[in-house]
Coordinates of C-alpha atoms in Angstrom, one line a residue:
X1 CA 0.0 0.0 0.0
X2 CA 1.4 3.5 -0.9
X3 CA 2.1 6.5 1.7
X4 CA 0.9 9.6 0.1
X5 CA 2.3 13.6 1.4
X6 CA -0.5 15.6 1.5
X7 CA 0.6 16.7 -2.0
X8 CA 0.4 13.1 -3.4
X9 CA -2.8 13.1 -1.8
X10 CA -4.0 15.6 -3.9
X11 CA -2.4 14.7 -7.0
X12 CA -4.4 11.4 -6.9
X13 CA -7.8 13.0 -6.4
X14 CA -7.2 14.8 -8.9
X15 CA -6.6 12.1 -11.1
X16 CA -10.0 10.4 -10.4
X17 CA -11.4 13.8 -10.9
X18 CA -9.7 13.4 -14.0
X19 CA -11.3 10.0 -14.6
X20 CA -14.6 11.3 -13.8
X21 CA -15.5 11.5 -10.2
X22 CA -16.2 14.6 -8.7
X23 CA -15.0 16.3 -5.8
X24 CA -18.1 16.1 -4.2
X25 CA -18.2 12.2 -5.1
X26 CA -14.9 12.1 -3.0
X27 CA -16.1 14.0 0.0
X28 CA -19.7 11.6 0.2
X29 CA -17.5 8.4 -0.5
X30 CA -14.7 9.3 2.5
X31 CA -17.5 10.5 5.0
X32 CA -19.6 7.3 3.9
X33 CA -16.5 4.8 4.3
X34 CA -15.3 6.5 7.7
X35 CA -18.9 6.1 9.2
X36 CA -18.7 2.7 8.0
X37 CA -15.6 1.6 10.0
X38 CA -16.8 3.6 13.0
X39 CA -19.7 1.6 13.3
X40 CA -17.8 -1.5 12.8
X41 CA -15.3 -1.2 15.0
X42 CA -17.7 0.3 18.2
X43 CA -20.8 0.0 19.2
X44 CA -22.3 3.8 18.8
X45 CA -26.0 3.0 20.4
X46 CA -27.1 4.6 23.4
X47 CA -24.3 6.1 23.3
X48 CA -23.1 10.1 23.2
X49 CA -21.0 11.1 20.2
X50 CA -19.8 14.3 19.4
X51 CA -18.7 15.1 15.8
X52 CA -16.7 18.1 15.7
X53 CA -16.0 19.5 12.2
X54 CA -13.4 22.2 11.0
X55 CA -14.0 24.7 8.1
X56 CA -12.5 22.7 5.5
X57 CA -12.7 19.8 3.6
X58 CA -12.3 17.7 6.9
X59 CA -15.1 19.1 8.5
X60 CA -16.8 18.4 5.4
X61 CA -15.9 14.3 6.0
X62 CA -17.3 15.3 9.4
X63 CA -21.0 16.4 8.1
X64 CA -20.9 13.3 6.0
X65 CA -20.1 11.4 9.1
X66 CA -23.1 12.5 11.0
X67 CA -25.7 12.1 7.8
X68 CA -24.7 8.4 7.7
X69 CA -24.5 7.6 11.5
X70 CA -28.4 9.2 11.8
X71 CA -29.5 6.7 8.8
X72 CA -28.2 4.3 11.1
X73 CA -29.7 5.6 13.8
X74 CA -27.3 7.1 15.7
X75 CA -27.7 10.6 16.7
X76 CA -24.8 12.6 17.5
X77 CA -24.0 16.3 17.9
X78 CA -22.2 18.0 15.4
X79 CA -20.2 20.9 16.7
X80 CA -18.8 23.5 14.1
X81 CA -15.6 25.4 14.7
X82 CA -15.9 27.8 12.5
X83 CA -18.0 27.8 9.6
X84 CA -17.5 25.7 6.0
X85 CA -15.1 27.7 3.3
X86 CA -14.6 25.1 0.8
X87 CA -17.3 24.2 -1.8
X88 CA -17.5 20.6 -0.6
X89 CA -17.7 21.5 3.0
X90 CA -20.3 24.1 2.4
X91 CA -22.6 21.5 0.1
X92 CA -22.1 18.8 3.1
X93 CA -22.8 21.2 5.9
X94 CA -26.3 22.5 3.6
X95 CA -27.2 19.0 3.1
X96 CA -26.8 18.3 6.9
X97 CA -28.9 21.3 7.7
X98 CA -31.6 20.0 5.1
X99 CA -31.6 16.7 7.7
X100 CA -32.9 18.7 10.7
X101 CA -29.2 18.0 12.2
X102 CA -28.4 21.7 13.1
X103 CA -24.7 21.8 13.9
X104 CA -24.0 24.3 17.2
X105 CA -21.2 26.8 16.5
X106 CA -18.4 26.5 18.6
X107 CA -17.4 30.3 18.4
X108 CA -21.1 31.1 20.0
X109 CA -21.4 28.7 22.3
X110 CA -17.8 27.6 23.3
X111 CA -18.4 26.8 26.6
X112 CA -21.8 24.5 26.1
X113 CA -20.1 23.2 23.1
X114 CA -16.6 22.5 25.2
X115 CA -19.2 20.3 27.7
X116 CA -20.5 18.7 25.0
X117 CA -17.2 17.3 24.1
X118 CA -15.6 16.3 27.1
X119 CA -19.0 13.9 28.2
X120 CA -19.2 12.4 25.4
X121 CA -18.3 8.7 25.0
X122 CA -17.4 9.0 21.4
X123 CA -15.8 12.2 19.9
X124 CA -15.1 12.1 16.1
X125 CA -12.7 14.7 15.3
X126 CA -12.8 16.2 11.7
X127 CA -11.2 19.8 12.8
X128 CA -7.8 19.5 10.4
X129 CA -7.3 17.1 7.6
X130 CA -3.7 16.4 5.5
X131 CA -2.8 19.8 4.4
X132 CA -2.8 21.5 7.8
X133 CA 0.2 23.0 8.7
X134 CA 2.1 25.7 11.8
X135 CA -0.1 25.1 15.5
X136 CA -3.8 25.3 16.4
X137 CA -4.7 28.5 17.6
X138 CA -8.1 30.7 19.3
X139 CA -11.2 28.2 19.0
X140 CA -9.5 25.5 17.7
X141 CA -7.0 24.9 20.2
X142 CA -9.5 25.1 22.6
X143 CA -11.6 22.5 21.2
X144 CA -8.7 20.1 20.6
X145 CA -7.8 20.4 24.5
X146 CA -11.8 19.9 25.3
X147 CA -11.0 16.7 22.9
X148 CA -8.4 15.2 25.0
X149 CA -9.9 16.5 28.6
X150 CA -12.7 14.3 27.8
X151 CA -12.7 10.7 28.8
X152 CA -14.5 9.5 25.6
X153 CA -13.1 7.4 22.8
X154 CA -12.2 9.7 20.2
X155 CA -11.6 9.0 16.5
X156 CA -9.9 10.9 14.1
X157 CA -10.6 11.4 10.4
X158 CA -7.6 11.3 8.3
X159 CA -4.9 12.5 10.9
X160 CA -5.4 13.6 14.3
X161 CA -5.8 17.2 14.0
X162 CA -2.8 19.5 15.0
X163 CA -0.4 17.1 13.7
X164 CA 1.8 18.1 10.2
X165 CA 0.3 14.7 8.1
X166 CA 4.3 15.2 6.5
X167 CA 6.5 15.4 8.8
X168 CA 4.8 13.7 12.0
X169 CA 5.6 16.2 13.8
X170 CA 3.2 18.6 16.0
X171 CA 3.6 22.5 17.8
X172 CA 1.2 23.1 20.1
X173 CA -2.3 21.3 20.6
X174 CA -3.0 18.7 18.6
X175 CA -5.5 15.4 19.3
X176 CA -4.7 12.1 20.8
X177 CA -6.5 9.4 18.9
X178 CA -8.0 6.3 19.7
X179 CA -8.2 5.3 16.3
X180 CA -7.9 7.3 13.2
X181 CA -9.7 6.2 9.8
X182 CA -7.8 7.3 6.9
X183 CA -8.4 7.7 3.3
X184 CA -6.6 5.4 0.0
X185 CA -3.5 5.7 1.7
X186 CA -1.2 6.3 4.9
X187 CA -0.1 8.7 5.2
X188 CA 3.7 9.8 6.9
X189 CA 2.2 11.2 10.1
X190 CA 0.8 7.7 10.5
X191 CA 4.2 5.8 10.9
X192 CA 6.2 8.5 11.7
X193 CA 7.7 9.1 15.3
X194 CA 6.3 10.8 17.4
X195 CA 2.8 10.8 15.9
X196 CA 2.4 7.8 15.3
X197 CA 1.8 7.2 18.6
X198 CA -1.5 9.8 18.7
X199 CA -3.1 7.8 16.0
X200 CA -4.1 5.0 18.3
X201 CA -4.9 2.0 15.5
X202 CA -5.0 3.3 11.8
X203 CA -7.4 1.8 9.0
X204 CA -7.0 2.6 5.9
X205 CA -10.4 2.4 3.6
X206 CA -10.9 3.0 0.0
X207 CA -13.2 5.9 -1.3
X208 CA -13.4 4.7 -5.0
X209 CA -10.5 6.0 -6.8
X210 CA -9.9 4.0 -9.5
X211 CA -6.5 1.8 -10.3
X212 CA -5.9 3.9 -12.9
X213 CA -5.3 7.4 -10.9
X214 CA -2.2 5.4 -9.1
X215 CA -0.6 5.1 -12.0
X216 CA 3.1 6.9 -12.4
X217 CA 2.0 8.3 -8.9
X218 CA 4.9 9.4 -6.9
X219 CA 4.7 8.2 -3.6
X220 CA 6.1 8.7 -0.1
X221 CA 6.9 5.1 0.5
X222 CA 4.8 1.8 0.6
X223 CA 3.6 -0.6 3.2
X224 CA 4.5 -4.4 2.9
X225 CA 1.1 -6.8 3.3
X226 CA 1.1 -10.5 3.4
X227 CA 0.2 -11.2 -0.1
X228 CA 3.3 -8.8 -0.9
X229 CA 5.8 -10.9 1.2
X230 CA 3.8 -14.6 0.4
X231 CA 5.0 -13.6 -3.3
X232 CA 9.1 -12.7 -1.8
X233 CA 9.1 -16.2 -0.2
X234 CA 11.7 -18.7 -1.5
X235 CA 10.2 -21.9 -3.4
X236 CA 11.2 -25.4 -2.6
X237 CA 11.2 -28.0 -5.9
X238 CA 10.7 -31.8 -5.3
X239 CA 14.3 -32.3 -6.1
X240 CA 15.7 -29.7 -4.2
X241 CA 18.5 -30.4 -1.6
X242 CA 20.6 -28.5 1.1
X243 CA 22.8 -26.9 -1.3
X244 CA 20.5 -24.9 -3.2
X245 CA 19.6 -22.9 0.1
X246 CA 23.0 -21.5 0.7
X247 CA 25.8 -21.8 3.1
X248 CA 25.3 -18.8 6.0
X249 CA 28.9 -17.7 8.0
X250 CA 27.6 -16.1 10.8
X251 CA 30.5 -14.2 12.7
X252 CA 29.2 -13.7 16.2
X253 CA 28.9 -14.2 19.6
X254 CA 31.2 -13.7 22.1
X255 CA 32.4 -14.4 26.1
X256 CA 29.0 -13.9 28.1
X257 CA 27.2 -12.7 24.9
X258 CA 26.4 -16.6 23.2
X259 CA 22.8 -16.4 23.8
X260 CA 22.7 -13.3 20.8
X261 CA 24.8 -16.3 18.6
X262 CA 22.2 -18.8 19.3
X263 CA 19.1 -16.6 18.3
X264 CA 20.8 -15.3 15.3
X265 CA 21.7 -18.7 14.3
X266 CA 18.1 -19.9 15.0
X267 CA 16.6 -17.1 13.0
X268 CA 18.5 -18.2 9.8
X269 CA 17.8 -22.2 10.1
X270 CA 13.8 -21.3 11.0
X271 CA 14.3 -19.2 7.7
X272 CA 15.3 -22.0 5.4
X273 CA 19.1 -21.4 4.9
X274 CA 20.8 -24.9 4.2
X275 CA 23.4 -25.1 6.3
X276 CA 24.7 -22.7 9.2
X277 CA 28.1 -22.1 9.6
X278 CA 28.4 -20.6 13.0
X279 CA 32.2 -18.7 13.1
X280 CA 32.6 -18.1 16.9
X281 CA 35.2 -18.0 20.1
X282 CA 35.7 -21.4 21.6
X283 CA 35.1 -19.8 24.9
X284 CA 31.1 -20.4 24.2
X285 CA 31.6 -22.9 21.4
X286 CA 30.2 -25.5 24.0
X287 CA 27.0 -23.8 24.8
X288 CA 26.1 -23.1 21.4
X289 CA 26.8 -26.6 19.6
X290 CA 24.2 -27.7 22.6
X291 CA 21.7 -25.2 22.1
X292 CA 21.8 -25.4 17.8
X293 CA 22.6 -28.8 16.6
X294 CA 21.7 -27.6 13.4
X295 CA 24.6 -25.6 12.4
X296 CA 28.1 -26.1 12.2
X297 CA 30.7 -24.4 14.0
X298 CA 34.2 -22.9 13.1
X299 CA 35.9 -22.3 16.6
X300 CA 38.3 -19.6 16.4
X301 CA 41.3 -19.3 19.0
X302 CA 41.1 -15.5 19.8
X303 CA 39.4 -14.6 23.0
X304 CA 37.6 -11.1 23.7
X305 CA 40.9 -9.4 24.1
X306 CA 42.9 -10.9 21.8
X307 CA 43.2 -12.0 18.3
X308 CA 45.4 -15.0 17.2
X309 CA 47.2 -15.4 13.9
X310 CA 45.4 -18.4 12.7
X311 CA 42.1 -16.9 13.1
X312 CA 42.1 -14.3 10.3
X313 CA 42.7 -17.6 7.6
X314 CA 40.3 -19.8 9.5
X315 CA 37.2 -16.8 9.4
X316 CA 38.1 -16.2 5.7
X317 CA 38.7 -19.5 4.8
X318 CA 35.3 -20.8 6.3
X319 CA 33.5 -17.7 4.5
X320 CA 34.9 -18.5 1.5
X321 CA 32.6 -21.3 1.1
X322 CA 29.4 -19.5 2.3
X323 CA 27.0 -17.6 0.3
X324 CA 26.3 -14.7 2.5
X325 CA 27.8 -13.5 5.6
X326 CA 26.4 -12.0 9.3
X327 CA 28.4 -9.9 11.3
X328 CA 28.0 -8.6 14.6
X329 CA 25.7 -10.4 17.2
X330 CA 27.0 -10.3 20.4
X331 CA 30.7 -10.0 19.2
X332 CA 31.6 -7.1 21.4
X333 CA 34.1 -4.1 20.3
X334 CA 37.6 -5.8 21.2
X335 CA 40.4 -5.8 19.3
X336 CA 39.5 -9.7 18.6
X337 CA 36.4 -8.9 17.3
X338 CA 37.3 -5.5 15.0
X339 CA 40.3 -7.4 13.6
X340 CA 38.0 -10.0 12.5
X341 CA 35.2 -7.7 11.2
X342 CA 37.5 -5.6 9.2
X343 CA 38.6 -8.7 7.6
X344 CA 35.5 -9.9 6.5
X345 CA 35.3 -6.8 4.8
X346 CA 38.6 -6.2 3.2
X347 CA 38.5 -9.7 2.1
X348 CA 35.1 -11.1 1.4
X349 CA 33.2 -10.4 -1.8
X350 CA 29.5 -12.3 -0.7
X351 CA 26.4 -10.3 0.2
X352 CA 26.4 -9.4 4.2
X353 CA 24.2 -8.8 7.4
X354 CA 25.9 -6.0 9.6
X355 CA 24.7 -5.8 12.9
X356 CA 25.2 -4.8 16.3
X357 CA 28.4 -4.4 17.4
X358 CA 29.6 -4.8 13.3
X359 CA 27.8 -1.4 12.8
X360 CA 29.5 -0.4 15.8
X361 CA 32.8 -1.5 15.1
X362 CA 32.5 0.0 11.7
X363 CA 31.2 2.9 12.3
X364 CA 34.3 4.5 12.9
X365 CA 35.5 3.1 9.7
X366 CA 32.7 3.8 7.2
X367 CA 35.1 4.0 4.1
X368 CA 35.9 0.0 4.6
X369 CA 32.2 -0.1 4.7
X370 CA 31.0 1.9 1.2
X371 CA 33.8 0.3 -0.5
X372 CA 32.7 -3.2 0.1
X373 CA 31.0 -4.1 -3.3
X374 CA 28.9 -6.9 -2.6
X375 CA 24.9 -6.5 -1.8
X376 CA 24.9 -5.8 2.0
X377 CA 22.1 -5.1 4.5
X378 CA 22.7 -2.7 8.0
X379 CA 20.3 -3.4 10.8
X380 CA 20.8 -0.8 13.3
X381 CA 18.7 0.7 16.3
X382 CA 18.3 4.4 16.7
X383 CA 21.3 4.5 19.0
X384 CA 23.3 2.3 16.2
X385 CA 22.1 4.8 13.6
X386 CA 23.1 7.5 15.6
X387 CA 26.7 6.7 15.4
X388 CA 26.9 6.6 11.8
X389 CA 25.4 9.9 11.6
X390 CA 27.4 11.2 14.3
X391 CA 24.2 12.7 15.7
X392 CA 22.0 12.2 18.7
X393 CA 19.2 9.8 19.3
X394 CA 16.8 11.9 19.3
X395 CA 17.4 13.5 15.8
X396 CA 17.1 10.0 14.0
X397 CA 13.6 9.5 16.3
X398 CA 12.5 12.3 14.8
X399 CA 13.6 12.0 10.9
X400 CA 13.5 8.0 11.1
X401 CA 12.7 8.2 7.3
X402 CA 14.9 10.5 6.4
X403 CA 18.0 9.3 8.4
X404 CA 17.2 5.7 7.0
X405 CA 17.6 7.1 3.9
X406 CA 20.6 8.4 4.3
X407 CA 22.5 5.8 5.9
X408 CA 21.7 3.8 2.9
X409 CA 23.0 6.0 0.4
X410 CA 25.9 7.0 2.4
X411 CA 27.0 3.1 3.2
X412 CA 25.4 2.6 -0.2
X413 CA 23.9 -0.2 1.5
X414 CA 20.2 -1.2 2.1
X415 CA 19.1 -0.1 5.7
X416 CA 16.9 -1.7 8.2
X417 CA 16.1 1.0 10.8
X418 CA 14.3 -0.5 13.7
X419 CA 11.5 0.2 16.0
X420 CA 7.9 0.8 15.8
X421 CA 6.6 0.6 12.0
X422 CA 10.6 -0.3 11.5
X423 CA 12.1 1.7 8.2
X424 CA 13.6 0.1 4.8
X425 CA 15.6 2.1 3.0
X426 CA 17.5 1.6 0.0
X427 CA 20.5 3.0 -1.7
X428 CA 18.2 3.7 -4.5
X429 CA 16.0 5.7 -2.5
X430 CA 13.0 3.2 -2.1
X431 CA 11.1 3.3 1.2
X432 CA 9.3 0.8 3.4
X433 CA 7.7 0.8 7.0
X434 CA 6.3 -2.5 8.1
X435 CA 3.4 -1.7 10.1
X436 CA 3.1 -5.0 11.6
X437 CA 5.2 -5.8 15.2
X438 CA 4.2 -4.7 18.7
X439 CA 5.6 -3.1 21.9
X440 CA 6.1 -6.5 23.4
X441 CA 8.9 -6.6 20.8
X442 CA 11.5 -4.2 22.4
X443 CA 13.6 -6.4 24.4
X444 CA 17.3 -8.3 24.2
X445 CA 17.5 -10.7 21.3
X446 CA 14.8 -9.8 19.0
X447 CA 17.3 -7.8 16.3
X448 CA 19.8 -10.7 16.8
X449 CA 16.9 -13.4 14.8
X450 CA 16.2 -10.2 12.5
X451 CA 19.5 -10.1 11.3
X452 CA 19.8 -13.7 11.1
X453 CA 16.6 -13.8 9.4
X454 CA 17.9 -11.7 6.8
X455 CA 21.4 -12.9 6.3
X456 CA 19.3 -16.7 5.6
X457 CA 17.3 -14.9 2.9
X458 CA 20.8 -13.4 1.6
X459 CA 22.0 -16.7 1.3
X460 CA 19.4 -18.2 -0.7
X461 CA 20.1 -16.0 -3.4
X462 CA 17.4 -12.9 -2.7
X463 CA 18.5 -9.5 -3.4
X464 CA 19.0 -7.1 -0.3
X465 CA 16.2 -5.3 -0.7
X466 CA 14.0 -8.5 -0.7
X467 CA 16.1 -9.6 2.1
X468 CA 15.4 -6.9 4.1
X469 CA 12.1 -6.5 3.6
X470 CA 11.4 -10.3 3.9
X471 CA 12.8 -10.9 7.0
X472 CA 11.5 -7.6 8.2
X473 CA 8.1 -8.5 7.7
X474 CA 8.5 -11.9 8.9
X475 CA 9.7 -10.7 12.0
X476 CA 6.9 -8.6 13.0
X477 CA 4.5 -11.0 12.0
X478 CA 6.2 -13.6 14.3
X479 CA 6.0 -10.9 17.2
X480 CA 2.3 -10.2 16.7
X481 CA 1.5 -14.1 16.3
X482 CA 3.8 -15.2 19.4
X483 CA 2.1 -12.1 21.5
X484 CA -1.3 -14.2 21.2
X485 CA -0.1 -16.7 23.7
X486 CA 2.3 -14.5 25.6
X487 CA 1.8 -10.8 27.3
X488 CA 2.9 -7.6 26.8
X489 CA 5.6 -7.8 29.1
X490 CA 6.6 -11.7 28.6
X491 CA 7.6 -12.2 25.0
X492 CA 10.7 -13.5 23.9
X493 CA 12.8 -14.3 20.6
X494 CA 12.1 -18.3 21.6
X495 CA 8.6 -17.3 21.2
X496 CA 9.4 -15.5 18.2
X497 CA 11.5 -18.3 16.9
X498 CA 8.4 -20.8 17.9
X499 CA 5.6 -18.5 15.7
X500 CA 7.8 -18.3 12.8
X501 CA 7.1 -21.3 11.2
X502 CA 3.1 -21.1 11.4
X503 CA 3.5 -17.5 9.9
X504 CA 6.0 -18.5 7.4
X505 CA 2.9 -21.4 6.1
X506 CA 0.5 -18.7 6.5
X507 CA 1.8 -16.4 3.8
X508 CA 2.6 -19.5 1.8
X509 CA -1.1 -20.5 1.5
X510 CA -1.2 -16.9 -0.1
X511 CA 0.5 -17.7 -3.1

């Protein structure tokens, strides 16, 4: 599914405009299709909703709204802050009028409308659409903190108003949704940080643009469904064997840190590689042949202070046979561990999984990284990502999009940039967010089977960005399955690693 700017937005109305709907078509269809999820998703009877509408074309979705809730029987008050401007809103306010469904005016009667608002048990706000921009102010700020001083569900149309649909980003008031419906598209305020978390749970609906008005549409970025990852999955003949899924090196793991080794390594066998070459310190080799008796191990010498002479031609020789390459679980920043990472690089011409402490390690040598020629994949958290930026956390939080975009042109490599509706970004400038995944998902070990994950895929002969948005997917998926017998604060990569299978035959029976 594409995310649309506000200015892509447009550009597609306009081209079913073009194809022969009418603006006024639009308006009835979005206002139709929003009233249609509301009453889906809650039960509106007996109940005290509150529609407050803005002067534009969002208010306009607003009086729509309130026309098909009372064919449904469901009465609601419909509060106007300030009165319609645009042709649309006008006709959809006169038509609402027509009804008998006199909308109060805020600017009269503030402070009846303000009560209004906050005892209500549902509030649908339609104040500010896509195109608002710069910070509420007079009436509408006031009614957008009435909004979130009541205790009543509230339900945004299109974005939650106050917040820049663009840049995700809001000054001054601005509404915190329980749900917002949106229209043919995300859009960026939807995925973004921080506003994504002021949506509450975004549904997208369709308002009957045609196929045709996407076409040679520019677009933000685009979502990954199931049926769009069923059809990235690798395909097994009758007469296929072990070799034809790849050989994986996995450098990783280190003293006190074999637990990230043994997830990684079980991400890329649950993800079909055929045969697992775990490159690691003999000082956990133990532990990890016991937990994964599926792979293989290559036990180096070195320990987590020092590297030994033999272990540069042992890592390069075992790699040499492999396929694809991960670096960086739980290797640590020692001198053992950046000797043998820099020589994977200088030396090694298959595609590669950088993670963890290999984006760390690297970071300070980012030339060794753009020069390596082969297809490569970065996996970094917002703290990782910070250091390649040499910028603070809090700068990548707010331009996740942005700074995903850069790392990947900068390492000219494609970028996985984690966290909540996690970014894909390619050297290319192509841009993903998978909007699967849950909160349940932040803890220790759940990037180490990502990366794994996608090193597996790398190894079977799919391109990075297929990789990356593969395993990506995959892994959310596996969260949001694994959270239905686990708890918010209980999940773990095993139960990751357990749901991966059963989501994995899911998307098959897609195909």
């Amino acid at each position: 599914m594409f995310v649309l700017t506000a200015e892509q937005m447009k550009t597609l109305e306009s081209n079913a405009v073009g194809l022969g709907l009418s603006w006024l078509r639009l308006m009835e269809n979005a206002g139709s299709a929003a009233a249609k999820v509301i009453r889906s998703e809650f039960d509106l009877k007996n109940s005290k909703v509150v529609i407050v509408c803005g002067k534009g074309n969002n208010g306009g979705d607003g009086y729509v709204i309130a026309r098909k809730l009372n064919e449904n029987d469901i009465p609601s008050k419909i509060i106007a802050v300030g009165m319609p401007t645009t042709d649309s809103s006008k006709e959809m306010f006169a038509k609402t009028v027509d009804l008998g469904l006199k909308p109060l005016d805020f600017n009269a009667y503030e402070q009846l409308a303000c009560k209004f608002i906050e005892e209500a048990d549902f509030v649908i706000d339609a104040l500010f659409g896509t195109g608002f921009k710069g910070v509420p102010k007079d009436v509408y700020a006031t009614a957008i903190k009435a909004i979130n001083r009541s205790k009543a569900t509230v339900i945004s149309v299109d974005t939650p108003s106050g917040i820049d649909s663009d840049q995700g980003t809001a000054d001054g008031e601005f509404v915190k949704a329980s749900m917002t419906v949106t229209f043919a598209a995300y859009k960026p305020c939807h995925l973004l940080y921080p506003s994504n978390e002021y949506c509450g749970k975004v549904t997208v609906t369709p308002i009957g643009i045609p196929d045709a008005a996407y076409k040679d549409l520019a677009f933000f970025a685009k979502t990954v469904s199931d049926e769009d990852a069923a059809k990235l999955l690798p395909t097994r003949g009758v007469n296929h064997h072990k070799g034809l899924s790849g050989t994986l090196g996995l450098y990783v793991g280190s003293f006190g840190m074999a637990g990230a080794a043994i997830i990684a390594a079980k991400g890329a066998v649950r993800s079909g590689v055929g045969i697992a070459n775990i490159i690691l310190p003999e000082s956990i080799y133990p532990i990890v042949a016991m937990s994964i008796p599926e792979a293989v191990c290559t036990v180096l010498k070195g320990n987590s202070g020092n590297a030994d002479p033999d272990d540069e031609t042992k890592l390069c020789n075992a790699l040499s046979n492999c396929c694809a390459a991960l670096v960086g679980c739980g290797i640590g920043r020692s001198k053992f561990a950046e000797s043998n990472a820099e020589a994977i690089l200088k030396t090694q011409k298959i595609p590669l999984v950088l993670d963890a402490d290999g984006i760390n390690i690297l970071a300070d040598s980012i030339d060794i990284l753009r020069d390596y020629n082969a297809p490569k994949i970065l996996t970094p958290h917002p703290k990782e990502a910070a250091r390649l930026l040499n910028c603070t956390v809090d700068e990548i939080l707010k331009n996740r999009a942005k700074s995903a975009l850069i790392i990947a042109k900068f390492t000219r490599s494609v970028t996985v940039l984690k966290g909540a509706n996690t970014v894909i970004a390619t050297p290319d400038s192509k841009l993903y967010f998978i909007t699967d995944g849950n909160p349940a998902m932040s803890t220790a070990g759940t990037g180490d089977m990502l990366a794994g994950m996608a090193a597996a895929f790398l190894a079977q002969g799919l391109s990075a960005d297929t990789s990356a948005v593969l395993s990506a997917k995959l892994h959310a998926l596996s969260g949001d399955r694994a959270l239905e017998s686990s708890s918010l604060l209980s999940l773990t990569p095993t139960d990751m690693l357990k749901a991966l299978p059963k989501v994995i035959n899911e998307l098959y029976s897609l195909r």
